[in-house]
Amino acid sequence: DVSMDGYITVKAVQLAEIISRGASQVFETRFGVKNTELRILVHLGRQALPVNELARRTHVDKGWISRSLKGLEERGLVLRTSHPTDARASLGRLTEEGEALVRSFAPVAASRNRRLLAGLDENEVYRLFDALIQRAEDILRRPDLSGPEPPPVPGRRRRRG
């Protein structure tokens, strides 16, 4: 029996899924905003951004970002304007209604954060996450592709290097 339950990567994915489901319950019920929309609104709360930059920052597919922006625009929360230097792109920015909505997220997010960190040393938690993110980004930039050849996966063609 090969178990990967003890790996930090598995634990991190489990934590992210639980937090995401919890955020979905709260923000969708209280504000009518789905997780991707929430992430878009929060990023646009800092500055106007084009779709490709929103996709990069949120780690969400550009097509999904475009569809979500369209829905947010129809609800009067986001306005798309011409990009000043790229005629093919547009910038998404918050409307006054969008800004007010994002401001209303803050106390809810702060409360959820306090509950999650209750009883823990907050600085220690942030140091740990910063270190893990830095190492994970390094692994992403320089993956270790050495080691034994994995067994073939049925129905999948093996890549030739």
PDB file of C-alpha atoms in Angstrom:
ATOM      1  CA  ASP A   1       0.000   0.000   0.000  1.00  0.00           C
ATOM      2  CA  VAL A   2       1.485   3.300  -1.114  1.00  0.00           C
ATOM      3  CA  SER A   3       0.052   6.242   0.774  1.00  0.00           C
ATOM      4  CA  MET A   4       0.903   9.854   0.084  1.00  0.00           C
ATOM      5  CA  ASP A   5      -1.336  11.235   2.857  1.00  0.00           C
ATOM      6  CA  GLY A   6       1.685  12.405   4.858  1.00  0.00           C
ATOM      7  CA  TYR A   7       3.173  14.502   2.055  1.00  0.00           C
ATOM      8  CA  ILE A   8       2.990  18.254   2.577  1.00  0.00           C
ATOM      9  CA  THR A   9       1.790  18.679  -1.013  1.00  0.00           C
ATOM     10  CA  VAL A  10      -1.244  16.467  -0.316  1.00  0.00           C
ATOM     11  CA  LYS A  11      -1.942  18.299   2.950  1.00  0.00           C
ATOM     12  CA  ALA A  12      -1.643  21.697   1.217  1.00  0.00           C
ATOM     13  CA  VAL A  13      -4.106  20.661  -1.502  1.00  0.00           C
ATOM     14  CA  GLN A  14      -6.543  19.369   1.148  1.00  0.00           C
ATOM     15  CA  LEU A  15      -6.248  22.638   3.085  1.00  0.00           C
ATOM     16  CA  ALA A  16      -6.758  24.723  -0.059  1.00  0.00           C
ATOM     17  CA  GLU A  17      -9.843  22.709  -1.030  1.00  0.00           C
ATOM     18  CA  ILE A  18     -11.393  23.047   2.436  1.00  0.00           C
ATOM     19  CA  ILE A  19     -10.711  26.790   2.565  1.00  0.00           C
ATOM     20  CA  SER A  20     -12.044  27.226  -0.975  1.00  0.00           C
ATOM     21  CA  ARG A  21     -15.263  25.340  -0.177  1.00  0.00           C
ATOM     22  CA  GLY A  22     -15.705  27.414   2.982  1.00  0.00           C
ATOM     23  CA  ALA A  23     -15.127  30.654   1.086  1.00  0.00           C
ATOM     24  CA  SER A  24     -17.594  29.543  -1.550  1.00  0.00           C
ATOM     25  CA  GLN A  25     -20.269  28.903   1.099  1.00  0.00           C
ATOM     26  CA  VAL A  26     -19.772  32.275   2.754  1.00  0.00           C
ATOM     27  CA  PHE A  27     -19.152  34.606  -0.186  1.00  0.00           C
ATOM     28  CA  GLU A  28     -21.693  33.024  -2.499  1.00  0.00           C
ATOM     29  CA  THR A  29     -24.409  33.022   0.189  1.00  0.00           C
ATOM     30  CA  ARG A  30     -23.707  36.472   1.625  1.00  0.00           C
ATOM     31  CA  PHE A  31     -22.581  38.366  -1.480  1.00  0.00           C
ATOM     32  CA  GLY A  32     -23.685  36.283  -4.495  1.00  0.00           C
ATOM     33  CA  VAL A  33     -20.057  35.967  -5.626  1.00  0.00           C
ATOM     34  CA  LYS A  34     -18.416  32.725  -6.742  1.00  0.00           C
ATOM     35  CA  ASN A  35     -14.758  31.979  -5.869  1.00  0.00           C
ATOM     36  CA  THR A  36     -13.324  32.989  -9.249  1.00  0.00           C
ATOM     37  CA  GLU A  37     -15.359  36.193  -9.235  1.00  0.00           C
ATOM     38  CA  LEU A  38     -14.176  36.893  -5.700  1.00  0.00           C
ATOM     39  CA  ARG A  39     -10.544  36.506  -6.742  1.00  0.00           C
ATOM     40  CA  ILE A  40     -11.059  38.753  -9.779  1.00  0.00           C
ATOM     41  CA  LEU A  41     -12.773  41.450  -7.733  1.00  0.00           C
ATOM     42  CA  VAL A  42     -10.066  41.412  -5.066  1.00  0.00           C
ATOM     43  CA  HIS A  43      -7.306  41.748  -7.684  1.00  0.00           C
ATOM     44  CA  LEU A  44      -9.158  44.512  -9.509  1.00  0.00           C
ATOM     45  CA  GLY A  45      -9.586  46.251  -6.154  1.00  0.00           C
ATOM     46  CA  ARG A  46      -5.866  46.964  -6.264  1.00  0.00           C
ATOM     47  CA  GLN A  47      -5.636  48.154  -9.886  1.00  0.00           C
ATOM     48  CA  ALA A  48      -7.136  47.813 -13.361  1.00  0.00           C
ATOM     49  CA  LEU A  49      -5.781  44.716 -15.098  1.00  0.00           C
ATOM     50  CA  PRO A  50      -5.988  42.982 -18.480  1.00  0.00           C
ATOM     51  CA  VAL A  51      -7.397  39.445 -18.743  1.00  0.00           C
ATOM     52  CA  ASN A  52      -4.003  37.780 -19.196  1.00  0.00           C
ATOM     53  CA  GLU A  53      -2.649  39.406 -16.021  1.00  0.00           C
ATOM     54  CA  LEU A  54      -5.770  38.472 -14.058  1.00  0.00           C
ATOM     55  CA  ALA A  55      -5.351  34.885 -15.279  1.00  0.00           C
ATOM     56  CA  ARG A  56      -1.704  34.856 -14.201  1.00  0.00           C
ATOM     57  CA  ARG A  57      -2.396  36.322 -10.764  1.00  0.00           C
ATOM     58  CA  THR A  58      -5.433  34.162 -10.012  1.00  0.00           C
ATOM     59  CA  HIS A  59      -4.082  30.972 -11.660  1.00  0.00           C
ATOM     60  CA  VAL A  60      -7.322  30.689 -13.632  1.00  0.00           C
ATOM     61  CA  ASP A  61      -7.749  30.023 -17.363  1.00  0.00           C
ATOM     62  CA  LYS A  62      -8.050  33.178 -19.521  1.00  0.00           C
ATOM     63  CA  GLY A  63     -11.325  31.983 -21.042  1.00  0.00           C
ATOM     64  CA  TRP A  64     -12.825  31.477 -17.601  1.00  0.00           C
ATOM     65  CA  ILE A  65     -11.606  34.929 -16.542  1.00  0.00           C
ATOM     66  CA  SER A  66     -13.205  36.496 -19.645  1.00  0.00           C
ATOM     67  CA  ARG A  67     -16.544  34.787 -18.986  1.00  0.00           C
ATOM     68  CA  SER A  68     -16.452  35.766 -15.313  1.00  0.00           C
ATOM     69  CA  LEU A  69     -15.591  39.379 -16.212  1.00  0.00           C
ATOM     70  CA  LYS A  70     -18.543  39.477 -18.604  1.00  0.00           C
ATOM     71  CA  GLY A  71     -20.875  38.356 -15.812  1.00  0.00           C
ATOM     72  CA  LEU A  72     -19.396  40.876 -13.368  1.00  0.00           C
ATOM     73  CA  GLU A  73     -19.758  43.587 -16.007  1.00  0.00           C
ATOM     74  CA  GLU A  74     -23.418  42.669 -16.581  1.00  0.00           C
ATOM     75  CA  ARG A  75     -23.993  42.996 -12.815  1.00  0.00           C
ATOM     76  CA  GLY A  76     -22.434  46.480 -12.828  1.00  0.00           C
ATOM     77  CA  LEU A  77     -19.427  45.508 -10.701  1.00  0.00           C
ATOM     78  CA  VAL A  78     -16.723  45.725 -13.370  1.00  0.00           C
ATOM     79  CA  LEU A  79     -16.149  47.994 -16.338  1.00  0.00           C
ATOM     80  CA  ARG A  80     -13.922  47.085 -19.264  1.00  0.00           C
ATOM     81  CA  THR A  81     -11.992  49.866 -20.957  1.00  0.00           C
ATOM     82  CA  SER A  82      -9.494  50.022 -23.802  1.00  0.00           C
ATOM     83  CA  HIS A  83      -5.940  49.075 -22.955  1.00  0.00           C
ATOM     84  CA  PRO A  84      -3.724  52.160 -23.374  1.00  0.00           C
ATOM     85  CA  THR A  85      -0.917  50.340 -25.224  1.00  0.00           C
ATOM     86  CA  ASP A  86      -2.446  47.118 -26.598  1.00  0.00           C
ATOM     87  CA  ALA A  87      -5.370  47.553 -29.005  1.00  0.00           C
ATOM     88  CA  ARG A  88      -6.189  43.816 -28.753  1.00  0.00           C
ATOM     89  CA  ALA A  89      -6.632  43.896 -24.985  1.00  0.00           C
ATOM     90  CA  SER A  90      -8.994  45.556 -22.549  1.00  0.00           C
ATOM     91  CA  LEU A  91      -8.562  46.480 -18.913  1.00  0.00           C
ATOM     92  CA  GLY A  92     -10.986  45.382 -16.235  1.00  0.00           C
ATOM     93  CA  ARG A  93     -11.574  47.800 -13.388  1.00  0.00           C
ATOM     94  CA  LEU A  94     -14.074  48.028 -10.566  1.00  0.00           C
ATOM     95  CA  THR A  95     -17.088  50.302 -10.736  1.00  0.00           C
ATOM     96  CA  GLU A  96     -18.142  52.193  -7.593  1.00  0.00           C
ATOM     97  CA  GLU A  97     -20.524  49.312  -6.833  1.00  0.00           C
ATOM     98  CA  GLY A  98     -17.668  46.837  -7.271  1.00  0.00           C
ATOM     99  CA  GLU A  99     -15.417  48.861  -4.972  1.00  0.00           C
ATOM    100  CA  ALA A 100     -18.143  48.960  -2.301  1.00  0.00           C
ATOM    101  CA  LEU A 101     -18.635  45.199  -2.592  1.00  0.00           C
ATOM    102  CA  VAL A 102     -14.890  44.514  -2.244  1.00  0.00           C
ATOM    103  CA  ARG A 103     -14.763  46.765   0.837  1.00  0.00           C
ATOM    104  CA  SER A 104     -17.583  44.712   2.360  1.00  0.00           C
ATOM    105  CA  PHE A 105     -15.537  41.511   1.894  1.00  0.00           C
ATOM    106  CA  ALA A 106     -12.751  42.702   4.204  1.00  0.00           C
ATOM    107  CA  PRO A 107     -14.412  42.182   7.612  1.00  0.00           C
ATOM    108  CA  VAL A 108     -15.689  38.747   6.578  1.00  0.00           C
ATOM    109  CA  ALA A 109     -12.280  37.693   5.265  1.00  0.00           C
ATOM    110  CA  ALA A 110     -10.564  39.027   8.418  1.00  0.00           C
ATOM    111  CA  SER A 111     -12.949  37.075  10.639  1.00  0.00           C
ATOM    112  CA  ARG A 112     -12.371  33.860   8.667  1.00  0.00           C
ATOM    113  CA  ASN A 113      -8.609  34.442   8.876  1.00  0.00           C
ATOM    114  CA  ARG A 114      -8.747  34.959  12.679  1.00  0.00           C
ATOM    115  CA  ARG A 115     -10.727  31.728  13.111  1.00  0.00           C
ATOM    116  CA  LEU A 116      -8.303  29.784  10.946  1.00  0.00           C
ATOM    117  CA  LEU A 117      -5.261  31.049  12.872  1.00  0.00           C
ATOM    118  CA  ALA A 118      -6.825  30.896  16.364  1.00  0.00           C
ATOM    119  CA  GLY A 119      -4.304  29.534  18.862  1.00  0.00           C
ATOM    120  CA  LEU A 120      -1.412  29.598  16.378  1.00  0.00           C
ATOM    121  CA  ASP A 121       1.557  31.947  16.229  1.00  0.00           C
ATOM    122  CA  GLU A 122       0.535  34.051  13.222  1.00  0.00           C
ATOM    123  CA  ASN A 123       4.094  35.156  12.371  1.00  0.00           C
ATOM    124  CA  GLU A 124       5.316  31.569  12.479  1.00  0.00           C
ATOM    125  CA  VAL A 125       2.470  30.445  10.187  1.00  0.00           C
ATOM    126  CA  TYR A 126       3.274  33.185   7.659  1.00  0.00           C
ATOM    127  CA  ARG A 127       7.001  32.375   7.762  1.00  0.00           C
ATOM    128  CA  LEU A 128       6.203  28.718   7.108  1.00  0.00           C
ATOM    129  CA  PHE A 129       3.894  29.531   4.188  1.00  0.00           C
ATOM    130  CA  ASP A 130       6.411  31.991   2.708  1.00  0.00           C
ATOM    131  CA  ALA A 131       9.152  29.351   2.895  1.00  0.00           C
ATOM    132  CA  LEU A 132       6.922  26.669   1.343  1.00  0.00           C
ATOM    133  CA  ILE A 133       5.810  28.993  -1.462  1.00  0.00           C
ATOM    134  CA  GLN A 134       9.419  29.923  -2.206  1.00  0.00           C
ATOM    135  CA  ARG A 135      10.446  26.259  -2.364  1.00  0.00           C
ATOM    136  CA  ALA A 136       7.399  25.291  -4.446  1.00  0.00           C
ATOM    137  CA  GLU A 137       8.141  28.090  -6.938  1.00  0.00           C
ATOM    138  CA  ASP A 138      11.724  26.837  -7.162  1.00  0.00           C
ATOM    139  CA  ILE A 139      10.464  23.304  -7.861  1.00  0.00           C
ATOM    140  CA  LEU A 140       8.129  24.705 -10.520  1.00  0.00           C
ATOM    141  CA  ARG A 141      11.012  26.586 -12.181  1.00  0.00           C
ATOM    142  CA  ARG A 142      13.406  23.650 -11.923  1.00  0.00           C
ATOM    143  CA  PRO A 143      11.497  20.354 -11.746  1.00  0.00           C
ATOM    144  CA  ASP A 144      13.437  17.195 -10.886  1.00  0.00           C
ATOM    145  CA  LEU A 145      12.734  14.909 -13.802  1.00  0.00           C
ATOM    146  CA  SER A 146      15.379  12.376 -12.849  1.00  0.00           C
ATOM    147  CA  GLY A 147      14.688   9.085 -11.149  1.00  0.00           C
ATOM    148  CA  PRO A 148      13.206   5.809 -12.235  1.00  0.00           C
ATOM    149  CA  GLU A 149      10.962   5.661 -15.268  1.00  0.00           C
ATOM    150  CA  PRO A 150       7.316   5.598 -14.110  1.00  0.00           C
ATOM    151  CA  PRO A 151       5.126   2.702 -15.176  1.00  0.00           C
ATOM    152  CA  PRO A 152       2.991   3.365 -18.263  1.00  0.00           C
ATOM    153  CA  VAL A 153      -0.473   4.783 -17.653  1.00  0.00           C
ATOM    154  CA  PRO A 154      -3.120   2.832 -19.572  1.00  0.00           C
ATOM    155  CA  GLY A 155      -4.543   4.806 -22.492  1.00  0.00           C
ATOM    156  CA  ARG A 156      -1.881   7.509 -22.314  1.00  0.00           C
ATOM    157  CA  ARG A 157       0.947   7.942 -24.779  1.00  0.00           C
ATOM    158  CA  ARG A 158       4.383   8.463 -23.348  1.00  0.00           C
ATOM    159  CA  ARG A 159       6.113  11.701 -24.265  1.00  0.00           C
ATOM    160  CA  ARG A 160       9.354  11.432 -26.114  1.00  0.00           C
ATOM    161  CA  GLY A 161      12.080  13.661 -24.736  1.00  0.00           C
TER     162      GLY A 161
END
